[in-house]
Structures are given as structure tokens and as C-alpha cells.
PDB file of C-alpha atoms and ligand atoms in Angstrom:
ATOM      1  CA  UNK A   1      10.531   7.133  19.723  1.00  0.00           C
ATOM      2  CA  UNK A   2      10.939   6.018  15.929  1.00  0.00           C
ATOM      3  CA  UNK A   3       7.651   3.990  15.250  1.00  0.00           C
ATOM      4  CA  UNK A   4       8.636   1.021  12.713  1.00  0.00           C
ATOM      5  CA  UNK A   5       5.970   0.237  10.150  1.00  0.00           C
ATOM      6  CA  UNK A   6       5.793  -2.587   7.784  1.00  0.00           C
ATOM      7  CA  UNK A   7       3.937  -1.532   4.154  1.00  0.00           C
ATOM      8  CA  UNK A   8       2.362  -4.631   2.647  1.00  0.00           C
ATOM      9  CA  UNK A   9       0.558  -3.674  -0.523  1.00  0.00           C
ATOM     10  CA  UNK A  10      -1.447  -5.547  -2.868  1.00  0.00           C
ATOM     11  CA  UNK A  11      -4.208  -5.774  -5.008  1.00  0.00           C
ATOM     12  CA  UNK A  12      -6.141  -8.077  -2.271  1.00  0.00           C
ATOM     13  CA  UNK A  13      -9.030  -9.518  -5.014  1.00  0.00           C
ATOM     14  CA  UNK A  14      -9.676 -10.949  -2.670  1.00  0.00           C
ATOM     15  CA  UNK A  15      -7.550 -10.735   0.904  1.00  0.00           C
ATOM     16  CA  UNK A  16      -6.636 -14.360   2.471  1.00  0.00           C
ATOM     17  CA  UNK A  17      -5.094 -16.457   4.779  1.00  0.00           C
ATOM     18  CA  UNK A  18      -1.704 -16.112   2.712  1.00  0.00           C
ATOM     19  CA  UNK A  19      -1.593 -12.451   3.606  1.00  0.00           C
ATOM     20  CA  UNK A  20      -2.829 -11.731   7.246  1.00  0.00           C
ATOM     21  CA  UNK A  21      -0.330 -14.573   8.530  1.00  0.00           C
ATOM     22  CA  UNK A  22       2.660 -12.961   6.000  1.00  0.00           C
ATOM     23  CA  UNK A  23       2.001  -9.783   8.033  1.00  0.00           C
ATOM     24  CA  UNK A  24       1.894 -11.298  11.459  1.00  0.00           C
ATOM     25  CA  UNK A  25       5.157 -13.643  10.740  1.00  0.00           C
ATOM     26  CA  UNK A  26       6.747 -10.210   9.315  1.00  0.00           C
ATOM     27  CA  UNK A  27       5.314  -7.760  12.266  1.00  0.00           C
ATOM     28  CA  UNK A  28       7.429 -10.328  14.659  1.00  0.00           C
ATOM     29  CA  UNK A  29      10.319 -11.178  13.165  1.00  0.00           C
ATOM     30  CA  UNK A  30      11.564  -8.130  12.607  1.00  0.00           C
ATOM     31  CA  UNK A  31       9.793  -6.521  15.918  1.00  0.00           C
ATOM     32  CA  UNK A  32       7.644  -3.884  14.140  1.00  0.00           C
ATOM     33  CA  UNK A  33       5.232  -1.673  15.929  1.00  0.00           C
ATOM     34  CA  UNK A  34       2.183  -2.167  12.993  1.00  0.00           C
ATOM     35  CA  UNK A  35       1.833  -3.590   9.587  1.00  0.00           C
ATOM     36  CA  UNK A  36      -0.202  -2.076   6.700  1.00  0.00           C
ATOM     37  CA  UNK A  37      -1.992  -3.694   4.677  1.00  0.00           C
ATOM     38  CA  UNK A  38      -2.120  -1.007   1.814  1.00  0.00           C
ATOM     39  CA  UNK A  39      -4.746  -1.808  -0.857  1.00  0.00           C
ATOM     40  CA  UNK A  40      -3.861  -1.175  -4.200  1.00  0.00           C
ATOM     41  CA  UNK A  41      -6.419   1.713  -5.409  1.00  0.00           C
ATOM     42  CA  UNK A  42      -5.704   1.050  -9.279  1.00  0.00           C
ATOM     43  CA  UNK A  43      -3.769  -1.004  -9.633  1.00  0.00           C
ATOM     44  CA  UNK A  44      -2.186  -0.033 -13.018  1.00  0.00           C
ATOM     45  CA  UNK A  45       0.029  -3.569 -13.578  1.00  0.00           C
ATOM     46  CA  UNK A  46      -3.497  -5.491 -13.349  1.00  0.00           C
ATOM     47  CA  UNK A  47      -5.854  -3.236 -15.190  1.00  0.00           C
ATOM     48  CA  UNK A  48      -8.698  -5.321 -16.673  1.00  0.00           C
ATOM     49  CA  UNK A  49      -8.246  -8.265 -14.395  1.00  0.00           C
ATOM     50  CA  UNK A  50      -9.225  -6.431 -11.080  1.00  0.00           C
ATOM     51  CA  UNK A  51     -12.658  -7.821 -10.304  1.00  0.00           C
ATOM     52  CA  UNK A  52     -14.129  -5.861  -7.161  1.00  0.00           C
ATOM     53  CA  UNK A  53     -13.832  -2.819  -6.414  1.00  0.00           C
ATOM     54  CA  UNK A  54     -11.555  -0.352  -4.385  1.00  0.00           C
ATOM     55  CA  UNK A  55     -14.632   0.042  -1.764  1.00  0.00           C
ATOM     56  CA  UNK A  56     -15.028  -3.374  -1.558  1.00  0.00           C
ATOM     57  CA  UNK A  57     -11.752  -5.027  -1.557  1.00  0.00           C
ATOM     58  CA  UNK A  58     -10.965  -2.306   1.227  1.00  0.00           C
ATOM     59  CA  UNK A  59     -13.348  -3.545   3.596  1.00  0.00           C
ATOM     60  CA  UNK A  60     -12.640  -7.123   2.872  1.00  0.00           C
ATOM     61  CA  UNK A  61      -9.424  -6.301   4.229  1.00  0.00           C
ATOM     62  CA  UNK A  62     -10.148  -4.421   7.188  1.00  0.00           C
ATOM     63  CA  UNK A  63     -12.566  -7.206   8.261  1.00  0.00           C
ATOM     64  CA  UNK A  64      -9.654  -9.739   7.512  1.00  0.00           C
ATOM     65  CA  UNK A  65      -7.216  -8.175  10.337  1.00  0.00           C
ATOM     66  CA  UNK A  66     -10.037  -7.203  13.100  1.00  0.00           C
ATOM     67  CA  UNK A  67      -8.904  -8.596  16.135  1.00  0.00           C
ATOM     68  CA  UNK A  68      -4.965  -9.649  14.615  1.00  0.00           C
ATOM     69  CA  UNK A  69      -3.260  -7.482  16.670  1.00  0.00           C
ATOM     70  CA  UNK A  70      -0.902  -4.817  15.220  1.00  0.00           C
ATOM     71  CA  UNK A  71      -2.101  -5.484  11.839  1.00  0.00           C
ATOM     72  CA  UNK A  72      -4.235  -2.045   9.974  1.00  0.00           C
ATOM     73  CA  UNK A  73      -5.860  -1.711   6.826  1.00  0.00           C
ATOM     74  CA  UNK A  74      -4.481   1.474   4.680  1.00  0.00           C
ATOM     75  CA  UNK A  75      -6.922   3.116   2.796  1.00  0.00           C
ATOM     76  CA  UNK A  76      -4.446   5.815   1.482  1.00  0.00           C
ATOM     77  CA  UNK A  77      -4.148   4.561  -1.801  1.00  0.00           C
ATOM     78  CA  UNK A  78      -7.961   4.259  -2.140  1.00  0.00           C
ATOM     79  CA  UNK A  79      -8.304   7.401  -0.922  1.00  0.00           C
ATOM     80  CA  UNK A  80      -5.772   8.529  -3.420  1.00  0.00           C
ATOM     81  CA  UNK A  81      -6.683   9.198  -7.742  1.00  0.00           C
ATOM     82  CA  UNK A  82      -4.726   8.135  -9.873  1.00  0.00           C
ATOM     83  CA  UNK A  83      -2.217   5.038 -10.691  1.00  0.00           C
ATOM     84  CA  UNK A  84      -0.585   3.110  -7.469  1.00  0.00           C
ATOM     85  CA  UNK A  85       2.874   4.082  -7.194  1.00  0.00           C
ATOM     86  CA  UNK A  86       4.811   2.810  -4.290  1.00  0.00           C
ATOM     87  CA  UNK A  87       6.981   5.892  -4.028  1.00  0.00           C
ATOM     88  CA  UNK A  88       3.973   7.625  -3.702  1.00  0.00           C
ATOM     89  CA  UNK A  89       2.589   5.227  -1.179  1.00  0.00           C
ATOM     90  CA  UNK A  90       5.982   5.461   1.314  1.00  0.00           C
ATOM     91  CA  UNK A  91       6.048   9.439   0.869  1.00  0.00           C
ATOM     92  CA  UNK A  92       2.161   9.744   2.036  1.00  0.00           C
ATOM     93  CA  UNK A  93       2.673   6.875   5.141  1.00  0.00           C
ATOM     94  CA  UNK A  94       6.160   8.066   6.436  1.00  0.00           C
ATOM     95  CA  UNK A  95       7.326  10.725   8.669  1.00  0.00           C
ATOM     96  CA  UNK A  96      10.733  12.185  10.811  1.00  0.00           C
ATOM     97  CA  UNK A  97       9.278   9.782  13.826  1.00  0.00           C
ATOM     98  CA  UNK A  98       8.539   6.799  11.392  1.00  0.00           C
ATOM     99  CA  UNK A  99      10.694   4.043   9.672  1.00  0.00           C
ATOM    100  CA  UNK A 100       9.191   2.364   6.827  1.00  0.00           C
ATOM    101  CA  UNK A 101       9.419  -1.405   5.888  1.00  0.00           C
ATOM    102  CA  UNK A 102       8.016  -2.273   2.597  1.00  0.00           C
ATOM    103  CA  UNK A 103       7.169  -5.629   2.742  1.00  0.00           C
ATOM    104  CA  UNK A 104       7.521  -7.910  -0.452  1.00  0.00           C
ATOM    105  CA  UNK A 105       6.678 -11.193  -1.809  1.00  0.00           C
ATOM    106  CA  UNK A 106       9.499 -12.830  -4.053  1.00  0.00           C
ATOM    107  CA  UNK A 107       7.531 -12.404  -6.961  1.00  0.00           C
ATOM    108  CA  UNK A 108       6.815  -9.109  -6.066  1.00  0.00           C
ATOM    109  CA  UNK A 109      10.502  -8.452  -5.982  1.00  0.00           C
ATOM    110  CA  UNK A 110      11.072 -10.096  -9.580  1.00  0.00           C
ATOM    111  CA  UNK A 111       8.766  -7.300 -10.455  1.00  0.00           C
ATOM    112  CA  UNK A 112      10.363  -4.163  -9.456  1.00  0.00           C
ATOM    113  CA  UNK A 113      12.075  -3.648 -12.690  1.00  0.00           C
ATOM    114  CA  UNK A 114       8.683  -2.020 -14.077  1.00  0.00           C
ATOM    115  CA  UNK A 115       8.040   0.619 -11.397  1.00  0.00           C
ATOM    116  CA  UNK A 116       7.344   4.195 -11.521  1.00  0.00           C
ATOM    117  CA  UNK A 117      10.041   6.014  -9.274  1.00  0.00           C
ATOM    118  CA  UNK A 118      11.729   2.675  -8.375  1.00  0.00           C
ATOM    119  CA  UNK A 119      15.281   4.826  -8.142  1.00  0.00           C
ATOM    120  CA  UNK A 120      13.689   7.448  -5.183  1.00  0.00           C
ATOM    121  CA  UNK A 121      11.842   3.973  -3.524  1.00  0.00           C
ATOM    122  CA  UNK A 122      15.587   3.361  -2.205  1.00  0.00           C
ATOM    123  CA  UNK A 123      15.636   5.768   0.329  1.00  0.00           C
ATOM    124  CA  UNK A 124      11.967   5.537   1.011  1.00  0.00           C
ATOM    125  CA  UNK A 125      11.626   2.293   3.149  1.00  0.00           C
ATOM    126  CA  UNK A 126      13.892  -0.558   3.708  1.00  0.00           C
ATOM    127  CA  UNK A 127      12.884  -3.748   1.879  1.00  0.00           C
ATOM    128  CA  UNK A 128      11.539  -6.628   3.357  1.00  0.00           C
ATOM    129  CA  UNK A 129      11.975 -10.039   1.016  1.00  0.00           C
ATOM    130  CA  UNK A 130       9.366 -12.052   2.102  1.00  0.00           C
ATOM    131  CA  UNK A 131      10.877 -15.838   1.306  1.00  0.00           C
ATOM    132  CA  UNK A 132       8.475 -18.575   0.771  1.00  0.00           C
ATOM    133  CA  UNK A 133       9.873 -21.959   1.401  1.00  0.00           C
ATOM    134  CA  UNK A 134      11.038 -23.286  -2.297  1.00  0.00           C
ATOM    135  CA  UNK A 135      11.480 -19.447  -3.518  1.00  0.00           C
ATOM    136  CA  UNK A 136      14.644 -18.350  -5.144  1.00  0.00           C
ATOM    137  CA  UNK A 137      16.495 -16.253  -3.341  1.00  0.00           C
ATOM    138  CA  UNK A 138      15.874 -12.545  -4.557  1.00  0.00           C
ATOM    139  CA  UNK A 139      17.335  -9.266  -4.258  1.00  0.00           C
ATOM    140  CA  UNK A 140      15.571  -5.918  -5.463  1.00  0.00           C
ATOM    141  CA  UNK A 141      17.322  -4.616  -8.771  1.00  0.00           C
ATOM    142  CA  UNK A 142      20.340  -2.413  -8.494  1.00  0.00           C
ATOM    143  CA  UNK A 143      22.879  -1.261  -5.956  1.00  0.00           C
ATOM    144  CA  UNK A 144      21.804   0.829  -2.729  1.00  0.00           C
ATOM    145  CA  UNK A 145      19.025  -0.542  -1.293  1.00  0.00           C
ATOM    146  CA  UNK A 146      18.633  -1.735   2.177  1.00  0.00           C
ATOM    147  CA  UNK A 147      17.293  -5.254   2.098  1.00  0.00           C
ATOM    148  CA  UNK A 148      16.312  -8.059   4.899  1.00  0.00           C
ATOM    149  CA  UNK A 149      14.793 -11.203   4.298  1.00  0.00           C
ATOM    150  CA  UNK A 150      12.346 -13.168   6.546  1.00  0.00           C
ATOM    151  CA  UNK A 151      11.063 -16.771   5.560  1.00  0.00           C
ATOM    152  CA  UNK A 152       6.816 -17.164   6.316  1.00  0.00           C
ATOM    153  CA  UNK A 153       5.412 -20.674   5.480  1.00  0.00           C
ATOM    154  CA  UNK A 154       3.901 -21.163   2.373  1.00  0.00           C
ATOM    155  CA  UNK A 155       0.421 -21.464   2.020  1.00  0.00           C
ATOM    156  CA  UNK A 156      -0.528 -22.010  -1.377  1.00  0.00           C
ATOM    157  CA  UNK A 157      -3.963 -19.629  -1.402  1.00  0.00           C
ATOM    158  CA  UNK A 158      -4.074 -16.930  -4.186  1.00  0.00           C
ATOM    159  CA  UNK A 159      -6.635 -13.980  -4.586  1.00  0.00           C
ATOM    160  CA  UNK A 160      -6.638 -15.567  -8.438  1.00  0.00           C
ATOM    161  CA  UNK A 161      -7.700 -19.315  -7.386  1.00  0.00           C
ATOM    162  CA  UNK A 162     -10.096 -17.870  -4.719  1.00  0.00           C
ATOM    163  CA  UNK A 163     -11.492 -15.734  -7.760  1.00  0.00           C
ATOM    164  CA  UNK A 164     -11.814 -19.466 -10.069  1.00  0.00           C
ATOM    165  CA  UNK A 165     -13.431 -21.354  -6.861  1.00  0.00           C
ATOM    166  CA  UNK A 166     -16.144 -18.375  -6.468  1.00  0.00           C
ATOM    167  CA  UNK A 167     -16.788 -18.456  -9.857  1.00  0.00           C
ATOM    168  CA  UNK A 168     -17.747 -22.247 -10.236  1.00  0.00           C
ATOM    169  CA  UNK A 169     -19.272 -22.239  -6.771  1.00  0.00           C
ATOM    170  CA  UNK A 170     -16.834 -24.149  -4.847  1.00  0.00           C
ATOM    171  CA  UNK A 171     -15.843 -23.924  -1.432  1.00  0.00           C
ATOM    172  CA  UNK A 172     -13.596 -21.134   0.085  1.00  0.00           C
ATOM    173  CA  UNK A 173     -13.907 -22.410   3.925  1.00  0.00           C
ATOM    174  CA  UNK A 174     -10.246 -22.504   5.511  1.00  0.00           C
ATOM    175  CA  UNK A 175      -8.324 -20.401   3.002  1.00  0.00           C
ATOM    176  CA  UNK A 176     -10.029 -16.856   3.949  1.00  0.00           C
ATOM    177  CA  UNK A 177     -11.498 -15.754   7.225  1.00  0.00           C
ATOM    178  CA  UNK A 178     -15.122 -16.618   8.061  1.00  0.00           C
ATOM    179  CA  UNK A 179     -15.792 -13.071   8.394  1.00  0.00           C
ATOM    180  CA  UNK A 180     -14.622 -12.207   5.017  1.00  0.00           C
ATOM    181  CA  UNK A 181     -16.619 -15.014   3.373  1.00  0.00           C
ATOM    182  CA  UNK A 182     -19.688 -13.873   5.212  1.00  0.00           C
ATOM    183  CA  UNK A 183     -18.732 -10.045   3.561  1.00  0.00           C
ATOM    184  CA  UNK A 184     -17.786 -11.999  -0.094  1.00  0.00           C
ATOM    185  CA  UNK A 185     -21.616 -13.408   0.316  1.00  0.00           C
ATOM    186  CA  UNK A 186     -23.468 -10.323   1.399  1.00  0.00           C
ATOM    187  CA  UNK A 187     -22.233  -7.996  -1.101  1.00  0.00           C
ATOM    188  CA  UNK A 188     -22.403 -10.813  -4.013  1.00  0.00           C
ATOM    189  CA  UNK A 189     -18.661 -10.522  -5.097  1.00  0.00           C
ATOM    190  CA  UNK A 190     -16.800 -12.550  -7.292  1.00  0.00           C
ATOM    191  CA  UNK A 191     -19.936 -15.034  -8.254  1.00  0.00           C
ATOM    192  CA  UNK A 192     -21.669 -14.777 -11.615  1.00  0.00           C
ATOM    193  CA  UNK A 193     -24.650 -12.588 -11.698  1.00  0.00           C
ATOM    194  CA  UNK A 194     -27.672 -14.658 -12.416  1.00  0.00           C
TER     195      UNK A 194
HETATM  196  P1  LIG B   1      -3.393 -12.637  -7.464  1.00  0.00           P
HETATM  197  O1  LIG B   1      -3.551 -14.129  -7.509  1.00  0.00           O
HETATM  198  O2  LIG B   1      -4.579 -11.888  -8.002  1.00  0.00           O
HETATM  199  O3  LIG B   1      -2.083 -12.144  -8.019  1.00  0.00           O
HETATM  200  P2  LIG B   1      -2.387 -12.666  -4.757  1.00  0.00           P
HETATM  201  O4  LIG B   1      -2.993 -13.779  -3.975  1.00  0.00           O
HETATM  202  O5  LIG B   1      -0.998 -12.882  -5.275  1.00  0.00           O
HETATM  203  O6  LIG B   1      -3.387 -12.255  -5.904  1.00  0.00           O
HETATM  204  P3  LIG B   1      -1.831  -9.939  -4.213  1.00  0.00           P
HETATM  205  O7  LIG B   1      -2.836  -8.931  -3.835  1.00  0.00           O
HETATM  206  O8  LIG B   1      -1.294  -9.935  -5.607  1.00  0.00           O
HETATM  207  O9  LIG B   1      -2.455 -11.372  -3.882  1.00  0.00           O
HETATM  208  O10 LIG B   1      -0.630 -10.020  -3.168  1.00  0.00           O
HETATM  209  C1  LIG B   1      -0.208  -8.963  -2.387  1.00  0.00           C
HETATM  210  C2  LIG B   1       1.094  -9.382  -1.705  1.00  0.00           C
HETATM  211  O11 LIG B   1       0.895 -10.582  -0.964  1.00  0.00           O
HETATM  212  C3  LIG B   1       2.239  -9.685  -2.694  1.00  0.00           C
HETATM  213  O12 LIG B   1       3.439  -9.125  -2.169  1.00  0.00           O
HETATM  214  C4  LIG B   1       2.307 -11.195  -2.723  1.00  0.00           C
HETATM  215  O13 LIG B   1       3.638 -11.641  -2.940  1.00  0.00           O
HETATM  216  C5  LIG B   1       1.836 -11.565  -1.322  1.00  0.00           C
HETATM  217  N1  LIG B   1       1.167 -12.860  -1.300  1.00  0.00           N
HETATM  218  C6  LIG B   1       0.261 -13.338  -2.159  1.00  0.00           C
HETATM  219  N2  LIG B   1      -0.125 -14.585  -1.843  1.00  0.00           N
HETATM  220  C7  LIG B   1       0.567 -14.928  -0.737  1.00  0.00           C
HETATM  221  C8  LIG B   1       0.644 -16.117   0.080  1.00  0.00           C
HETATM  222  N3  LIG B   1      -0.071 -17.204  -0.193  1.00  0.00           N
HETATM  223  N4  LIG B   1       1.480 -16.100   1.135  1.00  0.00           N
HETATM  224  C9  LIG B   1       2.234 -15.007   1.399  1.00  0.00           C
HETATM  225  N5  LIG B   1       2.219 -13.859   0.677  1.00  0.00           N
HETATM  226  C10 LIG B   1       1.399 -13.819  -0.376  1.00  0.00           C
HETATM  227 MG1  LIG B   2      -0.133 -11.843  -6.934  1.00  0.00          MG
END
């Protein structure tokens, strides 16, 4: 039996709402056995604007999906020196009894110009275009690569205006899970050090 795994990666500074129910929408519409949710170790694209770190934003996620069923944190990248490549990534997660399904955000996909190995990502994983209602309609770059698309809702919650909202002490209630604000407050993230 070929287990089918969806690879969502990201920097997750910090993990929300926007993601977990991206994974769950994209773990049933295309009838996959798990989704990943691969944090980005260093994330080489963002370098100087990643705010917590790898340890942290790690277990942020895993508390995010506890309980959401078929939906995993992936520490390999973490666990892993060295740049975030998502050749890299696919080679370390697949397998002969595995089928990879690398999950993307439009944006995401307007961005795979600039990757390292994008040429041997082809045969790596199928690609999973991740439409937002009111995105254009994207294709990755080039000829050869297996490509679906699935439409989630769009929630308009970013790791970047969750990172301006702790900042000036304003309220992150209803765009992240409770148990990831409780985690955000413990361990003093993203709020100015007084
Ligand atoms: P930042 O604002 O720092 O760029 P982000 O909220 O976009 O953070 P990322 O870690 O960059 O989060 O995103 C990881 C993946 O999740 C990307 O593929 C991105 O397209 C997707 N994503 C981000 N925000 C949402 C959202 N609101 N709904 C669905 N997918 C999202
Ligand atoms: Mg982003």
C-alpha cells in the first residue's frame, strides 16, 4: 500500500488558523493519508526577518495540529544544518511505499523561480496549487511537472500581521489556536522585551 503524503512547508513565525485548515481542506480533497507540516529550519529566502526560533516555531506547530487528525509536525528540516531546500526536504520524507504531495500556496508558486534544485523537485512530489479565492491562477515554472489544484477559503491571517499585533500588544484571539497563544505567552515570543 502506497501511503500518500502531503508536504506543507513554511517558515510558520508564527503557525495559524490559515495553515492547519489549508492542510485539513488539502488532506481531504485529494484523500491523503497525512499532511506535514514541515518547518522551515533556515529559512534562507527570509534570513534576517525570522523572529523565533527553529525550537520554538517547531513546537508552536506541533501544538497547533494536536488533536486535527491526520495532520503531523516535521521536524526534519530542523533537525537538518544547513539552508532549506525543498529537494532536499522530498528526498529525506519519501520512500518506494510513499507518494509525495508538496503542497503550495499561490504565492509560494510565483516563487519557485529562485529555488535550489527546482529542475530534480519535478520528479520528487507532485504539486499541489493551493488556490485562494481571488488568486490568479498559477502554474509552477516550466514543462514536466505534475500539478493539481484545490481551492481552501481564504482567511486573511499572516505569520507577518500576527508578528505586528504581538508587537503593539493587540489581540491574537480567533486567528491562532488557544493552545498556541497560551505557548506564544509562556515562552515570551514575538513581544518586546521590557
Ligand atoms: P509570513 O507573513 O511571515 O510570510 P505566512 O503567514 O505567509 O508568513 P508562511 O510560513 O510563509 O506563513 O506560509 C507557509 C505556507 O502557508 C505557504 O505556502 C503559504 O502560501 C501558506 N499560507 C500562508 N498564509 C495562509 C493562509 N492565510 N491561508 C492558507 N495558506 C496560507
Ligand atoms: Mg508567507
Amino acid at each position: 500500500m502506497t501511503e500518500r503524503i502531503g508536504v506543507l512547508g513554511g517558515t510558520f513565525d508564527p503557525v495559524h488558523h490559515g495553515h492547519v485548515a489549508t492542510a485539513v481542506d488539502v488532506r481531504h480533497a485529494l484523500g491523503l493519508d497525512r499532511v506535514l507540516l514541515v518547518v522551515a529550519g533556515d529559512p534562507w529566502q527570509k534570513r534576517g526577518r525570522v523572529v523565533a526560533s527553529a525550537e520554538d516555531r517547531l513546537a508552536l506547530v506541533r501544538c497547533a495540529v494536536e488533536g486535527v487528525d491526520g495532520v503531523e509536525a516535521s521536524a526534519v528540516e530542523v533537525e537538518r544544518t544547513g539552508p532549506s531546500v525543498t529537494a532536499d526536504t522530498l528526498e529525506a520524507l519519501g520512500g518506494p511505499d510513499r507518494e509525495l504531495f508538496l503542497v503550495l500556496g499561490a504565492d509560494a508558486v510565483a516563487n519557485m523561480g529562485t529555488w535550489r534544485r527546482l529542475e530534480d523537485t519535478k520528479a520528487l512530489a507532485t504539486v499541489v496549487v493551493v488556490e485562494r479565492a481571488g488568486d490568479l491562477d498559477v502554474d509552477p515554472p516550466g514543462a514536466g511537472w505534475r500539478a493539481v489544484h484545490v481551492r481552501v477559503p481564504r482567511l486573511d491571517v499572516s505569520s507577518t500581521d500576527l508578528r505586528a499585533r504581538l508587537a503593539a500588544g493587540r489581540p491574537i484571539d480567533g486567528l491562532v489556536p488557544p493552545g498556541v497563544i497560551a505557548m506564544i505567552r509562556s515562552r515570551h515570543l514575538y513581544t518586546p522585551t521590557r
